Tab-separated table of C-alpha atoms and ligand atoms in Angstrom:
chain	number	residue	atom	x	y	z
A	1379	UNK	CA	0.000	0.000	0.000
A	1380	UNK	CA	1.219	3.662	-0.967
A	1381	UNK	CA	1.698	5.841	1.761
A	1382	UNK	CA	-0.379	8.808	1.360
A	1383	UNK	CA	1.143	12.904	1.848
A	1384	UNK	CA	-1.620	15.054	2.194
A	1385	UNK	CA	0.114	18.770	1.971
A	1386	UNK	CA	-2.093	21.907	2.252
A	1387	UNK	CA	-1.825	25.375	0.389
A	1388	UNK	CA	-4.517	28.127	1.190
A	1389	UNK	CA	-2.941	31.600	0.048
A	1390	UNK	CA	-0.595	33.110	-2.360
A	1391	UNK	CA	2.987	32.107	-0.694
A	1392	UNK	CA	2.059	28.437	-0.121
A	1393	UNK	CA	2.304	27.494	-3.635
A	1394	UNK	CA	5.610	28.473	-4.334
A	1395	UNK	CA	6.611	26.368	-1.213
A	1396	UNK	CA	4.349	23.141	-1.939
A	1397	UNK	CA	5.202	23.103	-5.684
A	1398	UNK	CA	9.003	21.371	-5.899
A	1399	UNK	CA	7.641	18.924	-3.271
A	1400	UNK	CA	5.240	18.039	-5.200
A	1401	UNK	CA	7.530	17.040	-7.959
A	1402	UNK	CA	9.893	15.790	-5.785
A	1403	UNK	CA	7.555	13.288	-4.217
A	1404	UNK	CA	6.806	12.562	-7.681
A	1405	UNK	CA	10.115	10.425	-7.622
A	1406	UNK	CA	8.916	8.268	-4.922
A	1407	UNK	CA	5.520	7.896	-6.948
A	1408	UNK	CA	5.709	3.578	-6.452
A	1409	UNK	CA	5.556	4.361	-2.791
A	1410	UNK	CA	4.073	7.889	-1.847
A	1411	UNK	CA	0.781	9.534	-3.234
A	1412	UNK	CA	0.994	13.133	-2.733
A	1413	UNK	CA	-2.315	15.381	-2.595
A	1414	UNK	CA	-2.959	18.538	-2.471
A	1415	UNK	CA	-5.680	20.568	-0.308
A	1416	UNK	CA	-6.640	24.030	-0.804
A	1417	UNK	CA	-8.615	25.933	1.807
A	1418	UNK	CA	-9.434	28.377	0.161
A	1419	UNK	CA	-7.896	31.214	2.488
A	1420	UNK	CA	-7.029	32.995	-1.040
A	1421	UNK	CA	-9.617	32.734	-3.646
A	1422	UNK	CA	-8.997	35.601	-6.301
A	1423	UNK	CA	-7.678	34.040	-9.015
A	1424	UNK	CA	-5.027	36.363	-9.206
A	1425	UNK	CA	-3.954	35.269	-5.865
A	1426	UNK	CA	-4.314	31.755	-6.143
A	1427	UNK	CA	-5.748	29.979	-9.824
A	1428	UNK	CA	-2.683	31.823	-11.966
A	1429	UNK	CA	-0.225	30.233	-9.725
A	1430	UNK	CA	-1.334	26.421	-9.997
A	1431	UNK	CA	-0.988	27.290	-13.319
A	1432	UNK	CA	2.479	28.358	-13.776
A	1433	UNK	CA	4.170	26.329	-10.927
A	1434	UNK	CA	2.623	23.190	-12.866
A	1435	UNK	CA	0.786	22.163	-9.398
A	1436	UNK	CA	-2.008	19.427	-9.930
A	1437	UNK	CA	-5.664	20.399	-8.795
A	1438	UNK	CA	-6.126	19.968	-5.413
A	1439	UNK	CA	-8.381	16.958	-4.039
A	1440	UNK	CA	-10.267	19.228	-1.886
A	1441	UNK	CA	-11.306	23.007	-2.126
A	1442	UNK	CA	-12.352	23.830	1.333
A	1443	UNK	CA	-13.601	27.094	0.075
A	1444	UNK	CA	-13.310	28.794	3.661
A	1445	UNK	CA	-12.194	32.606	2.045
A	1446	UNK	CA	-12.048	35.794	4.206
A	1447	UNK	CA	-13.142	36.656	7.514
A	1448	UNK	CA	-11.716	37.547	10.943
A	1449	UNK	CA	-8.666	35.350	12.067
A	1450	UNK	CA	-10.884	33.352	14.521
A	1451	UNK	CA	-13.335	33.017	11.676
A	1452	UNK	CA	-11.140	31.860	9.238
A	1453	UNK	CA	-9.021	29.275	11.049
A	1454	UNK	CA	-12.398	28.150	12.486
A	1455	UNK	CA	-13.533	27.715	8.984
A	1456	UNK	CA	-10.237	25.983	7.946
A	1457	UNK	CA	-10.543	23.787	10.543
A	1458	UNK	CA	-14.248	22.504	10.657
A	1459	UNK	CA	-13.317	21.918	6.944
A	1460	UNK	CA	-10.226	19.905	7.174
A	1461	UNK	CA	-11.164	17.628	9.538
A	1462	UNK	CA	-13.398	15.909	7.572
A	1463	UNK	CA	-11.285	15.444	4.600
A	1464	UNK	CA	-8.316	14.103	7.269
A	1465	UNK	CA	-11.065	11.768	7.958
A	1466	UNK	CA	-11.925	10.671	4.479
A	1467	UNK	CA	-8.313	10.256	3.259
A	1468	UNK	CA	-6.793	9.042	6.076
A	1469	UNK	CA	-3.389	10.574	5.210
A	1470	UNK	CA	-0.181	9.081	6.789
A	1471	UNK	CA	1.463	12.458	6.967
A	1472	UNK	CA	0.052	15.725	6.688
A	1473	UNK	CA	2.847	18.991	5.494
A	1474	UNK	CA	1.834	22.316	6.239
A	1475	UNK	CA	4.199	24.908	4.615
A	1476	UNK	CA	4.971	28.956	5.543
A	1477	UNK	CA	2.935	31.002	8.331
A	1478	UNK	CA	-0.729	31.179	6.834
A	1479	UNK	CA	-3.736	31.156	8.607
A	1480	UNK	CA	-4.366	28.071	6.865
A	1481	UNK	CA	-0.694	26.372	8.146
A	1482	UNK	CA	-2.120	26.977	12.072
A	1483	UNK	CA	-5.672	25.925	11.189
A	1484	UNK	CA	-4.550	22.771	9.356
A	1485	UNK	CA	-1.766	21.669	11.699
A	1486	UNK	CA	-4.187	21.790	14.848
A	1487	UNK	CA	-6.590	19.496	12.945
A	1488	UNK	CA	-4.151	17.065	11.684
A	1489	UNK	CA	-2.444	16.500	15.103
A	1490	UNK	CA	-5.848	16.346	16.839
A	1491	UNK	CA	-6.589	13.621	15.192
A	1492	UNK	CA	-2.977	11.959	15.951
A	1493	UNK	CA	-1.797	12.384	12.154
A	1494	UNK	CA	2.108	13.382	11.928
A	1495	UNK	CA	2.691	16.442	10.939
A	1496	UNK	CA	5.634	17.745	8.856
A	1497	UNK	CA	6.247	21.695	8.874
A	1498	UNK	CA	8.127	23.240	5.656
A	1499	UNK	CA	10.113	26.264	7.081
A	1500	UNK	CA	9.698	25.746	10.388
A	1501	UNK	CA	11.447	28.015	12.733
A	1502	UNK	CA	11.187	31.229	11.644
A	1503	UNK	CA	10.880	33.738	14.384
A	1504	UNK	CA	10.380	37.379	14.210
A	1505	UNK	CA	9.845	37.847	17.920
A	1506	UNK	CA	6.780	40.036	17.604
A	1507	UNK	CA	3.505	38.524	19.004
A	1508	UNK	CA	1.607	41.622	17.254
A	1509	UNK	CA	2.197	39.600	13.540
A	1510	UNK	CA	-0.580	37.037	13.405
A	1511	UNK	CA	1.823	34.787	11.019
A	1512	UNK	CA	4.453	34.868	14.289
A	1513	UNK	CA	1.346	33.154	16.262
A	1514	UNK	CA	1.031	30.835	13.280
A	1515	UNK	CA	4.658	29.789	13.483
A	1516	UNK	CA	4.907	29.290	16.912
A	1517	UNK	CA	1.851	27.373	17.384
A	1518	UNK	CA	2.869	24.896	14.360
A	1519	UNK	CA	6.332	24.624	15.186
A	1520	UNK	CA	5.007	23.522	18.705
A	1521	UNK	CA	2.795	20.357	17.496
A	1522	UNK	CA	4.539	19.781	14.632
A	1523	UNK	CA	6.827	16.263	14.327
A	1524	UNK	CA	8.991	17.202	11.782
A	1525	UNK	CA	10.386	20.969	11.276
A	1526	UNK	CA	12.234	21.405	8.037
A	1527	UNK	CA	14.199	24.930	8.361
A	1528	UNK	CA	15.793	27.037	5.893
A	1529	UNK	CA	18.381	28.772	7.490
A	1530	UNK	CA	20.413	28.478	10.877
A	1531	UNK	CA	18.143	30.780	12.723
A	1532	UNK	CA	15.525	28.546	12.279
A	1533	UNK	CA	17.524	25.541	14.311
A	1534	UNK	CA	18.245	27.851	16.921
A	1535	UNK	CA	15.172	29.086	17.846
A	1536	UNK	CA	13.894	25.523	17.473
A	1537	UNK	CA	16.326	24.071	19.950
A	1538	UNK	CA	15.328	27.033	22.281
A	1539	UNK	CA	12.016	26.387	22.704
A	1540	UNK	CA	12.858	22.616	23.321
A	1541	UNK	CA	12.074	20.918	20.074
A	1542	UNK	CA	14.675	17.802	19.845
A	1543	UNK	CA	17.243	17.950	17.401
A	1544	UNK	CA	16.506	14.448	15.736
A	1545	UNK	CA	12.869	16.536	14.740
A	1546	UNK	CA	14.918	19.742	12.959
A	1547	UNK	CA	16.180	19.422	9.680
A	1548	UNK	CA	18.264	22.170	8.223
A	1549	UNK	CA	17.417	21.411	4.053
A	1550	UNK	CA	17.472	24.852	2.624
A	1551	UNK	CA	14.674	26.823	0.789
A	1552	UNK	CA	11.907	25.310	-1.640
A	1553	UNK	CA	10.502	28.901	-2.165
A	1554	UNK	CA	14.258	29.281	-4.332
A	1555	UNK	CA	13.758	25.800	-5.483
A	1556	UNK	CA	10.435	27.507	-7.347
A	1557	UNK	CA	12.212	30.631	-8.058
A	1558	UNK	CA	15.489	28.699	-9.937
A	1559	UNK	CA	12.744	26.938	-12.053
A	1560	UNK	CA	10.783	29.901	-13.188
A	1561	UNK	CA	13.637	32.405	-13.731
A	1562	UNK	CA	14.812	31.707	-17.279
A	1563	UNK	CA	11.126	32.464	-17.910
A	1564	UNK	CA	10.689	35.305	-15.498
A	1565	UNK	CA	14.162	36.757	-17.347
A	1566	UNK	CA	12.480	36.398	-20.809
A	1567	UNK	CA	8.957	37.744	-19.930
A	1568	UNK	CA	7.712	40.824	-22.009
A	1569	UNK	CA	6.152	42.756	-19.101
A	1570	UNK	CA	8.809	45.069	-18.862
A	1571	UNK	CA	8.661	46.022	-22.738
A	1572	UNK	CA	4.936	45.844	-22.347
A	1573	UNK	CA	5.090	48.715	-19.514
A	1574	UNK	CA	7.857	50.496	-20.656
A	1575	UNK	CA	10.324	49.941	-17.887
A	1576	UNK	CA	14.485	49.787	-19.001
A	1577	UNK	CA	16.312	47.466	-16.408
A	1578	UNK	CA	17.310	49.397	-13.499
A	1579	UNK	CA	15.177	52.343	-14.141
A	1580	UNK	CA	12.006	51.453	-11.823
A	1581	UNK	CA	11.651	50.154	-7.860
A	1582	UNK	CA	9.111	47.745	-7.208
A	1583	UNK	CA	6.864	48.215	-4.177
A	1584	UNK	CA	4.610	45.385	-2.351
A	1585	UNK	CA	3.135	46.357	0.972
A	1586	UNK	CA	-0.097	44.025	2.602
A	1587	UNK	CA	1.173	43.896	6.271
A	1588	UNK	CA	-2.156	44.821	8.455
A	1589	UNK	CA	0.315	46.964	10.698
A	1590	UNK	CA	1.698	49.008	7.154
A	1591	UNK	CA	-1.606	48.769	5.481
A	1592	UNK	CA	-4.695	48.746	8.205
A	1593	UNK	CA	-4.034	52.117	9.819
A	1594	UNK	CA	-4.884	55.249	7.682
A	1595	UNK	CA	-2.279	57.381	9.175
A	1596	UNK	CA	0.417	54.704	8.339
A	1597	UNK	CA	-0.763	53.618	5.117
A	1598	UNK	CA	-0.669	57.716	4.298
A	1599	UNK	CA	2.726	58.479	5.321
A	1600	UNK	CA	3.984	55.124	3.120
A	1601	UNK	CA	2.343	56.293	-0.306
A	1602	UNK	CA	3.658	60.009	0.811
A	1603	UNK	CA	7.373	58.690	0.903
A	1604	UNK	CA	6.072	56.970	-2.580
A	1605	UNK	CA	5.836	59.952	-3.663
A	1606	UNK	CA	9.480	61.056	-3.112
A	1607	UNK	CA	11.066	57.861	-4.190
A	1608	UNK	CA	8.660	58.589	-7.472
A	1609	UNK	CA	10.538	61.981	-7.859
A	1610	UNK	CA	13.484	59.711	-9.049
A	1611	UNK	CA	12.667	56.583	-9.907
A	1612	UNK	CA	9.429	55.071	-11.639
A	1613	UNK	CA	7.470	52.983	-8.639
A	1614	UNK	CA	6.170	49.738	-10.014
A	1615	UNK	CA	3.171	48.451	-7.227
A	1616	UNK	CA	1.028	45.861	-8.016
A	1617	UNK	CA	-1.405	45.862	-5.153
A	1618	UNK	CA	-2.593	43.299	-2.907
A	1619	UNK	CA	-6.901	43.601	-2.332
A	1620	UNK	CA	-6.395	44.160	1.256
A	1621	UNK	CA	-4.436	47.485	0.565
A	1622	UNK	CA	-6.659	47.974	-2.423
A	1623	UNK	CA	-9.674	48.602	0.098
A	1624	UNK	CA	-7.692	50.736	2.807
A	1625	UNK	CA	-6.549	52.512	0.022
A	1626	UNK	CA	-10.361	53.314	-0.955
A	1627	UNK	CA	-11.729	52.891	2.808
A	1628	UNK	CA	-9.312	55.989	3.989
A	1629	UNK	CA	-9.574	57.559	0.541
A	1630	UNK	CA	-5.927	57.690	0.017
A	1631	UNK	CA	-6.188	57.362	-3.993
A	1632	UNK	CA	-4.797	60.829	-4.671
A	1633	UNK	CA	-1.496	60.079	-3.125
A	1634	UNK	CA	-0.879	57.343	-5.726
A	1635	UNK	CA	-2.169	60.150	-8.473
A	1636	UNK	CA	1.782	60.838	-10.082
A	1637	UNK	CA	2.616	59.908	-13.056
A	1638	UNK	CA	6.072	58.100	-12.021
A	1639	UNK	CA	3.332	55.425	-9.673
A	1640	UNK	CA	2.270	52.852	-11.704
A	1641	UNK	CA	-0.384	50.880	-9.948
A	1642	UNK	CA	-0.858	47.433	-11.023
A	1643	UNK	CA	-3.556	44.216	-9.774
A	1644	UNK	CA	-1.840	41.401	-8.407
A	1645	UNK	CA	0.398	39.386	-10.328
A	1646	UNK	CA	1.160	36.496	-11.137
A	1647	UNK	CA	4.191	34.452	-10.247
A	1648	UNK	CA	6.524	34.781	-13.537
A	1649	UNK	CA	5.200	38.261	-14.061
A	1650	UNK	CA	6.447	39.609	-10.338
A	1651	UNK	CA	9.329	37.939	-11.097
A	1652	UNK	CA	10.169	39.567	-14.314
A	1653	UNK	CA	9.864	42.834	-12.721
A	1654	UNK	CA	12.253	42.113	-9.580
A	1655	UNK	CA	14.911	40.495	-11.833
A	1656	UNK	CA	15.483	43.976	-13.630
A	1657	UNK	CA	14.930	46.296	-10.782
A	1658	UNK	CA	16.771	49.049	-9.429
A	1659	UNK	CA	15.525	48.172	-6.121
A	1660	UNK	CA	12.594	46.438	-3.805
A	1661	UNK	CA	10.531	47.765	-0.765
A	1662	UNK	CA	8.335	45.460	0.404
A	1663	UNK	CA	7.087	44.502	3.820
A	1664	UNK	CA	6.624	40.703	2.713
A	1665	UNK	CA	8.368	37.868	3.642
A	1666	UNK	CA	9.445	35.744	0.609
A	1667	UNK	CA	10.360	38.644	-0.850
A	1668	UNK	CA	13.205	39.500	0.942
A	1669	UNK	CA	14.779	35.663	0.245
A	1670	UNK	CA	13.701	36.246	-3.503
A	1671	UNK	CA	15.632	39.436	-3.942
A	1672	UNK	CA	18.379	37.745	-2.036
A	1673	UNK	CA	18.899	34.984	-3.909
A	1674	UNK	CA	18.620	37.091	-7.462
A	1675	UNK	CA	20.846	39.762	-5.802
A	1676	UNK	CA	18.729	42.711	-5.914
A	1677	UNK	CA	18.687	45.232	-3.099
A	1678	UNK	CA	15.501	44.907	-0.888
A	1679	UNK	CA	14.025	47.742	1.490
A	1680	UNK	CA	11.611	45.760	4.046
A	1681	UNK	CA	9.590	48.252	5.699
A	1682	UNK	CA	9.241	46.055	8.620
A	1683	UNK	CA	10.904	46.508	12.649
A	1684	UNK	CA	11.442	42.398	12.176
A	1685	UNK	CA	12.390	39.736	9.821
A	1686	UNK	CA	11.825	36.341	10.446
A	1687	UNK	CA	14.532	35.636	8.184
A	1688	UNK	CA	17.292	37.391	9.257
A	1689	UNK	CA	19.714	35.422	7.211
A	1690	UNK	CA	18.905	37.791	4.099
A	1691	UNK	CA	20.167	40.900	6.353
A	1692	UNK	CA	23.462	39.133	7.378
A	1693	UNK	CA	24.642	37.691	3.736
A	1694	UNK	CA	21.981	38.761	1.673
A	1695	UNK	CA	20.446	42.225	-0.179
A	1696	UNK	CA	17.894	43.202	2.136
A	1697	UNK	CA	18.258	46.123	4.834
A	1698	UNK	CA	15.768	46.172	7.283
A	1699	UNK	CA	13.899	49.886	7.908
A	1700	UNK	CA	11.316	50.917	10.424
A	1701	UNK	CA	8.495	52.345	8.459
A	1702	UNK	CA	8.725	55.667	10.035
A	1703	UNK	CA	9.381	58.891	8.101
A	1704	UNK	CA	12.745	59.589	9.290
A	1705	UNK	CA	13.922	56.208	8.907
A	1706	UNK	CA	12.541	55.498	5.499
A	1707	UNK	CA	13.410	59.398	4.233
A	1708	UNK	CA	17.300	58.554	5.023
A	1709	UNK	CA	17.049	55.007	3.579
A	1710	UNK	CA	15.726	56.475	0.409
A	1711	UNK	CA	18.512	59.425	0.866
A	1712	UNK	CA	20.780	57.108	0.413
A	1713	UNK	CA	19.673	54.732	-2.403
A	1714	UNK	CA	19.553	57.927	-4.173
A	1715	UNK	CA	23.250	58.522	-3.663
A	1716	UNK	CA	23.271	55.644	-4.686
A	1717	UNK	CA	24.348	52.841	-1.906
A	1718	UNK	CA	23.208	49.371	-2.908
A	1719	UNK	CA	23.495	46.568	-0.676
A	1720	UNK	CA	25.217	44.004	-2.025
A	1721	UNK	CA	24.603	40.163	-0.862
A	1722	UNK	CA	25.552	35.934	-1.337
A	1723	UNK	CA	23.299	33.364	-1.491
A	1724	UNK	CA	22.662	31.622	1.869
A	1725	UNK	CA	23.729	28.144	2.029
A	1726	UNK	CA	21.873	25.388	0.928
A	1727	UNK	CA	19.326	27.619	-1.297
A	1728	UNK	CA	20.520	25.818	-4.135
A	1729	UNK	CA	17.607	24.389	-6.030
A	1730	UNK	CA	17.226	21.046	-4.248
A	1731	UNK	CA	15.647	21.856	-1.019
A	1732	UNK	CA	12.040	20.200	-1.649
A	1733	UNK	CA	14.233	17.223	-2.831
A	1734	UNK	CA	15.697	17.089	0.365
A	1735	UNK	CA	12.544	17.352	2.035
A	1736	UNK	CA	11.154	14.557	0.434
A	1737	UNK	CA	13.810	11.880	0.928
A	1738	UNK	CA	13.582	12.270	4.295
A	1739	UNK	CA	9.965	11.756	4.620
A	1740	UNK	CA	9.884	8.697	2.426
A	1741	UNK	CA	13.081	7.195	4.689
A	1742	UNK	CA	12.411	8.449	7.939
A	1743	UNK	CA	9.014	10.059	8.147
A	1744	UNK	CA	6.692	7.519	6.888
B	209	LIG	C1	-2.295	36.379	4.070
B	209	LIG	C2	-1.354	35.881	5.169
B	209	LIG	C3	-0.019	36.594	5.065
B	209	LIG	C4	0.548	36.495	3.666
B	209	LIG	C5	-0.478	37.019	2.677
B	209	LIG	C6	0.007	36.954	1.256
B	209	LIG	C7	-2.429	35.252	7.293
B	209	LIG	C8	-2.652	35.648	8.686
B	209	LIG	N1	-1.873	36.170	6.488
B	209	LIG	O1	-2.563	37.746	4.314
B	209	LIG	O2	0.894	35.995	5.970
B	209	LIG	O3	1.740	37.253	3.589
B	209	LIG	O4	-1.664	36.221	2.817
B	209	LIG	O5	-0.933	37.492	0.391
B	209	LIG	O6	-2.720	34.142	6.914
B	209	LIG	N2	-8.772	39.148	-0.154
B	209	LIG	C9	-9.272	39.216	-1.429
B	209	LIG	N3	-9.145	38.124	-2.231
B	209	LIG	C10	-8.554	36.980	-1.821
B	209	LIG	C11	-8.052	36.912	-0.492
B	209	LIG	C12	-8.149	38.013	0.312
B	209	LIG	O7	-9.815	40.216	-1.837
B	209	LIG	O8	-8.442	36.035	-2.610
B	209	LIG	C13	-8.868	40.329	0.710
B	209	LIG	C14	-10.071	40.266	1.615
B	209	LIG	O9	-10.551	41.555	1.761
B	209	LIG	C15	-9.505	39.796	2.933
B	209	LIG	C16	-8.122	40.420	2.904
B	209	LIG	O10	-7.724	40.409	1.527
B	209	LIG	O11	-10.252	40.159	4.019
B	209	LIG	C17	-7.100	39.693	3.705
B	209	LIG	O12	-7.001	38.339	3.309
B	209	LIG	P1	-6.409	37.269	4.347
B	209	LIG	O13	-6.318	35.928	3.714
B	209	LIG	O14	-7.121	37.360	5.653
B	209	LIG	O15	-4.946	37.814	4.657
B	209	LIG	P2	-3.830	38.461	3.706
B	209	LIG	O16	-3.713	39.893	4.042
B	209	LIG	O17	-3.999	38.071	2.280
């Protein structure tokens, strides 16, 4: 009898994560049957159908369907939803990847009912209670059976809180896994040509965080030091839907009114990609992003107190900077003189991380 993986993805950073295990499993295909659950945390098609699409991901067995709602409501949702299908499938080993509302929801389920649970980038602190996804983390990390980590920060604060070392698996980074397979295309893609942008000319922006995004006054002083940076350089921001609606509920549009902003929807996978490969620089307040501009050696602003992954800060691109207004001016002051941090990649964030991953769950895990 196969054994069975049952791995979950609900919202936009899962997939890049779930994607090269999937394939990788594929090579144990006479004795593991991977599936695929989707809760449905992200249902926008440009959040969520566009990147089954391009990361080649097979439909998922389940669509819990559980979309937005408070985070009570939706890992409630997630929850009452995942049981049953842990109950119909009987899965040998459940993997829950990232920080999502979904990764807490499904991981609570799945150990409830005494199913092992594997954790794909386990370890990942950022020390600040106030971020839901640091709940997330340290909730899963806590009932999960086997942490897979991506850098050396991650063992340590796993060993810290107790967690025995024959459970932690340093393996590297299946996010870059995703990102090596899609840059020749990402490098090729017309998107610059098709929005006028020479290389290096333009900085791409991403900001979603509730704490940069959720308060009017904060979200306000961001787009104003938008603004300035657009006095320079052309500002590339395709826009997450929960900035979209602040941006409309606090009736901030006229701050993105310049005609160096160019606001864009969500994109897809290849598409962001494309843009970040040429750019000047990033600012972001996400957390894949700062590995992805790491590992393709692009300078990366995160407007963020904490990162979770402070391995991109000590050999990588990205500089950390308080989104305040003095902070971020001076940042930007200097960019414009025109410091850029320069960076390595991080060991082990060489492509074969998911493969990694998946030979130890067939030989030890299962
Ligand atoms: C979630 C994750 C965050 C991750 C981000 C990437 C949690 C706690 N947060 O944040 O870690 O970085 O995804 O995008 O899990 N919405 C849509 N369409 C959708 C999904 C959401 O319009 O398909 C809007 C809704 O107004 C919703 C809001 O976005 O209320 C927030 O969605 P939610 O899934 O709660 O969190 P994100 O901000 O996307």
């Amino acid at each position: 009898m196969k054994k069975r993986i049952l791995s979950v993805v609900g919202a936009r950073p899962n997939y890049m994560k779930v994607a090269p295990l999937h394939r990788a499993l594929a090579a144990y295909g006479e004795r593991v049957e991977h599936m695929l659950v989707h809760t449905g945390q992200h249902y926008d098609a440009e959040l969520s159908d566009i990147f089954f699409e391009e990361l080649r991901l097979p439909p998922p067995v389940h669509f819990l369907g559980v979309g937005s709602g408070t985070h009570a409501e939706q890992t409630a949702r997630v929850m009452l939803a995942f049981e049953p299908v842990c109950m119909e499938l009987h899965p040998d080993l459940v993997v829950v990847v990232g920080d999502v509302n979904s990764t807490l929801a499904c991981a609570l389920t799945a150990v409830k009912l005494g199913i092992p649970l594997a954790h794909v980038e386990a370890g990942l602190r950022s020390f600040d209670r106030t971020m839901p996804e640091e709940i997330n983390r340290v909730v899963t990390d806590a009932v999960a059976d086997y942490l897979f980590a991506t850098e050396p920060s991650a063992v340590e604060n796993l060993r810290r809180e107790g967690v025995p070392q024959e459970r932690i698996f340093l393996v590297g980074n299946t996010m870059i896994d995703s990102l090596q397979s899609v840059l020749p295309a990402a490098r090729a893609h017309p998107i610059r040509e098709q929005l006028g942008l020479l290389p290096r000319s333009y900085a791409v922006v991403t900001l979603h965080r509730p704490s940069n995004v959720d308060v009017a006054q904060q979200l306000g002083f961001l787009l104003e030091a938008l603004r300035q940076l657009a006095q320079w350089r052309c500002v590339v921001f395709p826009m997450h839907p929960r900035t979209r609606t602040a941006v409309q509920r606090f009736g901030l549009e006229p701050l993105l009114a310049h005609e160096n902003i160019r606001v864009l929807p969500p994109l897809g996978y290849v598409e962001f990609l494309a843009l970040v490969v040429e750019a000047d620089f990033v600012m972001t307040d996400s957390g894949g992003i700062q590995e992805e501009c790491t590992y393709v050696g692009i300078p990366c602003l995160t407007l963020r107190t904490t990162t979770e992954r402070p391995i991109t800060c000590q050999v990588g691109t990205n500089l950390l900077v308080p989104p305040e207004p003095e902070l971020l001016s001076a940042a930007l002051e200097l960019l414009r003189s025109g410091y850029r941090k320069q960076g390595i990649v991080p060991p082990l964030w060489d492509g074969h991380a998911a493969e990694r991953i998946a030979q130890i769950l067939v030989q030890q895990c299962l």
